Coordinates of C-alpha atoms in Angstrom, one line a residue:
X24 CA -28.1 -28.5 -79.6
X25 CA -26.1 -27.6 -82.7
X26 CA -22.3 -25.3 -81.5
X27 CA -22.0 -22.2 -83.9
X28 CA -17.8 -22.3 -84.8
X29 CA -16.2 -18.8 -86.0
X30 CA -14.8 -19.5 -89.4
X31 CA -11.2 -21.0 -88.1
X32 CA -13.2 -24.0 -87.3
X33 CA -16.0 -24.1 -90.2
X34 CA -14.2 -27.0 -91.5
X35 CA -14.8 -28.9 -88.7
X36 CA -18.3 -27.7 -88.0
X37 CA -19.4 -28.8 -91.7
X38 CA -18.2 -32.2 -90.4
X39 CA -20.2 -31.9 -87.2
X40 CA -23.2 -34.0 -86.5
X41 CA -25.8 -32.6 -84.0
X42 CA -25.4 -35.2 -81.4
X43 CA -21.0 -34.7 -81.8
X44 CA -20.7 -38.3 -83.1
X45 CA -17.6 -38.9 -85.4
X46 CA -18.3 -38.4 -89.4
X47 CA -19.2 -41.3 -91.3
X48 CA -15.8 -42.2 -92.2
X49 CA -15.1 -42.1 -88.6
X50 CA -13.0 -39.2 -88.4
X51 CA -13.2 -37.1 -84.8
X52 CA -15.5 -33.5 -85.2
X53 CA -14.9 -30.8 -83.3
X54 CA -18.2 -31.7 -81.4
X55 CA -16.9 -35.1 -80.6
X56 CA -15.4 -35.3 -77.2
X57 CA -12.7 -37.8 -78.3
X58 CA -11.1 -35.1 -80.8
X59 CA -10.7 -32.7 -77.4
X60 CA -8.5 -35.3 -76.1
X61 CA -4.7 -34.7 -76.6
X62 CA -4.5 -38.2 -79.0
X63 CA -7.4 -36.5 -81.3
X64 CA -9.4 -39.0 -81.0
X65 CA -6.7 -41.2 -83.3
X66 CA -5.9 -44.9 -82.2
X67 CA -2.5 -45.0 -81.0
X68 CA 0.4 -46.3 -83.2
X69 CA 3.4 -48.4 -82.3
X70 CA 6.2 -47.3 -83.5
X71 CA 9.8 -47.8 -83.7
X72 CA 11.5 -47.5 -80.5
X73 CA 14.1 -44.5 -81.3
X74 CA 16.3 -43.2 -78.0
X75 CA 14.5 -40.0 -76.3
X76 CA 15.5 -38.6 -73.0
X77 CA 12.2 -37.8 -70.5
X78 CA 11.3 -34.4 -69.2
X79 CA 9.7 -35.0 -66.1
X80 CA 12.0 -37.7 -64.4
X81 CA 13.5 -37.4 -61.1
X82 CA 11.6 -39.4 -58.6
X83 CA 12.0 -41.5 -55.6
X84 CA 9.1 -44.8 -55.9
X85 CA 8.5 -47.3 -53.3
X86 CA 6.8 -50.3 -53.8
X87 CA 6.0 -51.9 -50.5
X88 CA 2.7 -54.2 -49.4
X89 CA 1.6 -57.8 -48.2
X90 CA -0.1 -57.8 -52.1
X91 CA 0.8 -59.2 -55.3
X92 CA 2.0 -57.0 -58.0
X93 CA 5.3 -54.8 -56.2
X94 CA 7.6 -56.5 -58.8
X95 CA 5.0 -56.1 -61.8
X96 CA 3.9 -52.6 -60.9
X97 CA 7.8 -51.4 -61.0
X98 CA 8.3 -53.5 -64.4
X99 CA 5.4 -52.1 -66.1
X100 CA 6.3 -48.8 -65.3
X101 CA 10.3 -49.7 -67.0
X102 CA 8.4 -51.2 -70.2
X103 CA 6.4 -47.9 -70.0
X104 CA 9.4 -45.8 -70.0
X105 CA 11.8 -47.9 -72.7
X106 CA 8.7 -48.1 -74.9
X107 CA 9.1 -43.9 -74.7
X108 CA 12.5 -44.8 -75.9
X109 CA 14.3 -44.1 -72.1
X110 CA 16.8 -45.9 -70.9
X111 CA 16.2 -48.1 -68.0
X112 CA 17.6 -50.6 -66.1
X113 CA 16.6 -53.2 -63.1
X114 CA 18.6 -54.6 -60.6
X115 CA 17.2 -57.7 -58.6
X116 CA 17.9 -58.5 -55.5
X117 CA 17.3 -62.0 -53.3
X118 CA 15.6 -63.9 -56.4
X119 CA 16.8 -66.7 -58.3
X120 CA 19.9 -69.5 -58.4
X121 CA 18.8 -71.4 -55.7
X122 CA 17.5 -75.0 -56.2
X123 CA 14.0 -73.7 -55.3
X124 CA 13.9 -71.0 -57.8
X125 CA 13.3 -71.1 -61.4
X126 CA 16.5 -70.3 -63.3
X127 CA 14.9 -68.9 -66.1
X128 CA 11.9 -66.3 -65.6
X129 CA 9.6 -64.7 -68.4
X130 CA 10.0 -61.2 -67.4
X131 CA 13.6 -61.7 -68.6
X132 CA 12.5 -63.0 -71.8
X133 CA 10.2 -60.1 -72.1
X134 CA 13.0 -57.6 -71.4
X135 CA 15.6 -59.1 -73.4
X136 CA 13.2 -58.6 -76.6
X137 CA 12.7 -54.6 -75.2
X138 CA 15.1 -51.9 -76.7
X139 CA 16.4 -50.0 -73.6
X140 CA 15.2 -52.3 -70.9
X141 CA 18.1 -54.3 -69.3
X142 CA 18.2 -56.1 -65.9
X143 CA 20.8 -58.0 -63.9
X144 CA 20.0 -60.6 -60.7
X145 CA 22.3 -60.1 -57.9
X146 CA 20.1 -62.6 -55.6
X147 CA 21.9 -66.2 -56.9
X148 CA 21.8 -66.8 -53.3
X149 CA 17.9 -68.1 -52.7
X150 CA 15.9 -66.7 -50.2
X151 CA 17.5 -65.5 -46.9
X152 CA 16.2 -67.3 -44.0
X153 CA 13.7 -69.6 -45.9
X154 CA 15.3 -73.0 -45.7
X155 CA 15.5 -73.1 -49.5
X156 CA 18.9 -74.9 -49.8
X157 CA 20.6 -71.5 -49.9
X158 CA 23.6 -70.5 -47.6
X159 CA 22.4 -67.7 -45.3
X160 CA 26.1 -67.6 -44.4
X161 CA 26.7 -66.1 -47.9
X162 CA 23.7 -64.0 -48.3
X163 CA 25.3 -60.8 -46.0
X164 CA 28.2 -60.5 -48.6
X165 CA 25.8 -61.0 -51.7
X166 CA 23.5 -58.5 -50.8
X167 CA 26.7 -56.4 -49.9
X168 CA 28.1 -56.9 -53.6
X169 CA 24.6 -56.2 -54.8
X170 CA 24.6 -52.4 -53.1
X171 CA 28.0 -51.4 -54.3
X172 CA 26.4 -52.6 -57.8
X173 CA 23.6 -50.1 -57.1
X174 CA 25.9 -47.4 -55.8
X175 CA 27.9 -47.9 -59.3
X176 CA 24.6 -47.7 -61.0
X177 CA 23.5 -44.2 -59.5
X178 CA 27.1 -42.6 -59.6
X179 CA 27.0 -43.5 -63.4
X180 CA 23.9 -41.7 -63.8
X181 CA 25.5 -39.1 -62.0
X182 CA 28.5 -38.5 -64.6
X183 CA 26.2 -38.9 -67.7
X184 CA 23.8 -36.2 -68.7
X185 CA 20.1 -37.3 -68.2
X186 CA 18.1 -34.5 -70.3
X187 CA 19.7 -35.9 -73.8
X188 CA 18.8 -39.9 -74.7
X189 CA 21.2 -42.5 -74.1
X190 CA 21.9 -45.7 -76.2
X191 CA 19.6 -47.8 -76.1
X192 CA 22.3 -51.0 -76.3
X193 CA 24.3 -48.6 -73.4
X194 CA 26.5 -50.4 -70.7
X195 CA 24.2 -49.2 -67.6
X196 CA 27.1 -48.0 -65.6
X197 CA 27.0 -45.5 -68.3
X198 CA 24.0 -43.9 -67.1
X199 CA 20.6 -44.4 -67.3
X200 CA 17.2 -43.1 -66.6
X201 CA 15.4 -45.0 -64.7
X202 CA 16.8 -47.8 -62.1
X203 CA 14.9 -50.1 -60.6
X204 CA 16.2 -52.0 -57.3
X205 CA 13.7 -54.5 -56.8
X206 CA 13.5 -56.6 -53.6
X207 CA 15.8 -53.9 -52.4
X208 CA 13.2 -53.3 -49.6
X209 CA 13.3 -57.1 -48.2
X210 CA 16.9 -57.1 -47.9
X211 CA 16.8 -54.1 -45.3
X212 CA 14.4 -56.1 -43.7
X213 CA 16.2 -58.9 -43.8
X214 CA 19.2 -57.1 -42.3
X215 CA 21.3 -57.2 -45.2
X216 CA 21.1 -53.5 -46.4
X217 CA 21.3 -50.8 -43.9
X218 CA 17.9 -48.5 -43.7
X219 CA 20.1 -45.7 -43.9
X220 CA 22.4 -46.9 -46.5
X221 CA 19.3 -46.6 -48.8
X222 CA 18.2 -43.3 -47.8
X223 CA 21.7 -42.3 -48.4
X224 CA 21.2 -43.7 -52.4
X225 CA 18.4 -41.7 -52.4
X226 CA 19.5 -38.5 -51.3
X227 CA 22.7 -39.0 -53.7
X228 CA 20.9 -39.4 -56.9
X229 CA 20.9 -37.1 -59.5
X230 CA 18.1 -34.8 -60.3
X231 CA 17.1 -36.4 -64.1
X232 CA 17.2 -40.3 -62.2
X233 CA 14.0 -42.1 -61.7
X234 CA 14.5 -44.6 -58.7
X235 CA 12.7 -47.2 -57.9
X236 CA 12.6 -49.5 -55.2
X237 CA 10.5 -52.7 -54.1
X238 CA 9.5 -54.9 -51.8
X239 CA 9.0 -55.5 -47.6
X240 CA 5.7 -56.8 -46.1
X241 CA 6.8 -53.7 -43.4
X242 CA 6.2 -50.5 -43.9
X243 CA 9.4 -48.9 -44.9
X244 CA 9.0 -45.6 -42.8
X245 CA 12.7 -44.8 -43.3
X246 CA 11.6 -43.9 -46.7
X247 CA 9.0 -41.3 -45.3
X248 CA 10.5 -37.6 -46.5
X249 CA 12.6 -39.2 -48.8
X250 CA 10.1 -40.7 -51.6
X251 CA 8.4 -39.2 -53.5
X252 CA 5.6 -41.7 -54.4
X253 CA 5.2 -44.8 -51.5
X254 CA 2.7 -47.2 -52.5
X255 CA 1.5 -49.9 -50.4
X256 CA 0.3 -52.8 -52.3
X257 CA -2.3 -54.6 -49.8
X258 CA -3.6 -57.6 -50.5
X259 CA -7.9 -58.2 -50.1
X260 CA -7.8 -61.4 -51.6
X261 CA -5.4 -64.2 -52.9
X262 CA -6.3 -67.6 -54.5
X263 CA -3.3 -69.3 -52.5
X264 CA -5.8 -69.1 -49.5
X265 CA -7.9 -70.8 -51.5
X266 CA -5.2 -73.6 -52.4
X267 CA -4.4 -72.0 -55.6
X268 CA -0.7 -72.9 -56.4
X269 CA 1.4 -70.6 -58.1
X270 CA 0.8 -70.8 -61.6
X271 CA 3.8 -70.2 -64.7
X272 CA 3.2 -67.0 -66.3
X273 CA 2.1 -65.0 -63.6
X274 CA 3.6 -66.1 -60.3
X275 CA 6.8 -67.6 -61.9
X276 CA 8.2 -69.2 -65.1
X277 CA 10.5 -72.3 -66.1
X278 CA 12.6 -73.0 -68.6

């Protein structure tokens, strides 16, 4: 069936097919579905990554699960955001320095090479409780240092103003708009961050601040009132169960 168009749209209905498929040259008709969609139709363009400041931020993520993907779900979203020209920022910790972990890891190749994107990892200290050659004598005042980093990080977005942008190349203590504290979640599990030193974060964030958090295989029910998105990333089916070894590029890089 053939749409009759008032005249503010004959343009468009001269282009119109009677099935609403494009025009020859491929440009969306007002029939076509795609040209109702709020891209036109049009193929997205990259473009140059300018600073912006977001509208919507102000949310509490949590990122918890026996699945794959907690770490990778929270970076996307930060590649998401810094490709929107936002400043963001990540904050690891309990990964890397110890003799069992890589010392050099793709994602921080990836975000090196992003304007915007920044990260810093507080874990040189192994994995607490995991025999990995790591001091668990140390690990209590690591993951102590590591908070007061994050308590830095949230009182800096605190004194800077989150609805204009912020340099992209910005020291992150200056503010930002998005932190993400990932493996934050294991080290309360791990009793080395107090549950209720995190809600505390939480509740003392400023309204612009996205805040994200990852990791624990537990349920993190502290966080129940107090996020505004939990996730729980549960795994159905993993190749290690069938022998599958980790494998460089997804599950962890080297130099």
């Amino acid at each position: 069936m053939t749409t009759n168009h008032n005249n503010s749209n004959a343009e468009g209905a001269e282009a119109s097919t009677d099935d609403g498929t494009p025009t020859d040259d491929g440009t969306p008709t007002i029939d076509d579905p795609a040209a109702r969609t709020p891209g036109g139709g049009a193929a997205p363009e990259p473009e140059p990554i300018e600073p912006a400041a977001p509208e919507e931020f102000g949310l509490v993520q949590a990122f918890w699960g026996g699945g794959k993907g907690k770490t990778t779900a929270a970076m996307g979203m930060g590649f998401r955001a810094a490709g929107h020209g936002y400043r963001v920022h990540m904050l690891q910790f309990m990964k890397g320095g110890a003799d069992s972990v890589e010392g050099v890891r793709g994602e921080y190749n990836a975000i090196s090479a992003v304007p915007g994107f920044s990260y810093e990892n507080a874990g040189h200290y192994g994995w607490h409780g995991l025999l990995d050659g790591s001091a668990d004598g140390e690990h209590e005042a690591k993951a102590t240092a590591a908070f007061e980093r994050a308590e830095a990080l949230v009182a800096g977005a605190a004194d800077a103003d989150l609805t204009e942008p912020l340099p992209l190349d910005g020291d992150p203590e200056a503010g930002v708009h998005m932190l993400i504290f990932d493996e934050l979640l294991y080290a309360v599990d791990r009793g080395l961050v107090d549950a209720e030193a995190i809600v505390e974060l939480a509740e003392s964030k400023p309204d612009g601040l996205e805040l994200v958090f990852t990791g624990s295989h537990a349920e993190p029910d502290y966080l129940d009132g107090v996020a505004d998105l939990i996730s729980n990333v549960r795994k159905v089916a993993h190749p290690f169960e069938d022998g599958q070894r980790a494998r460089r590029g997804t599950e962890y890089s080297r130099p």
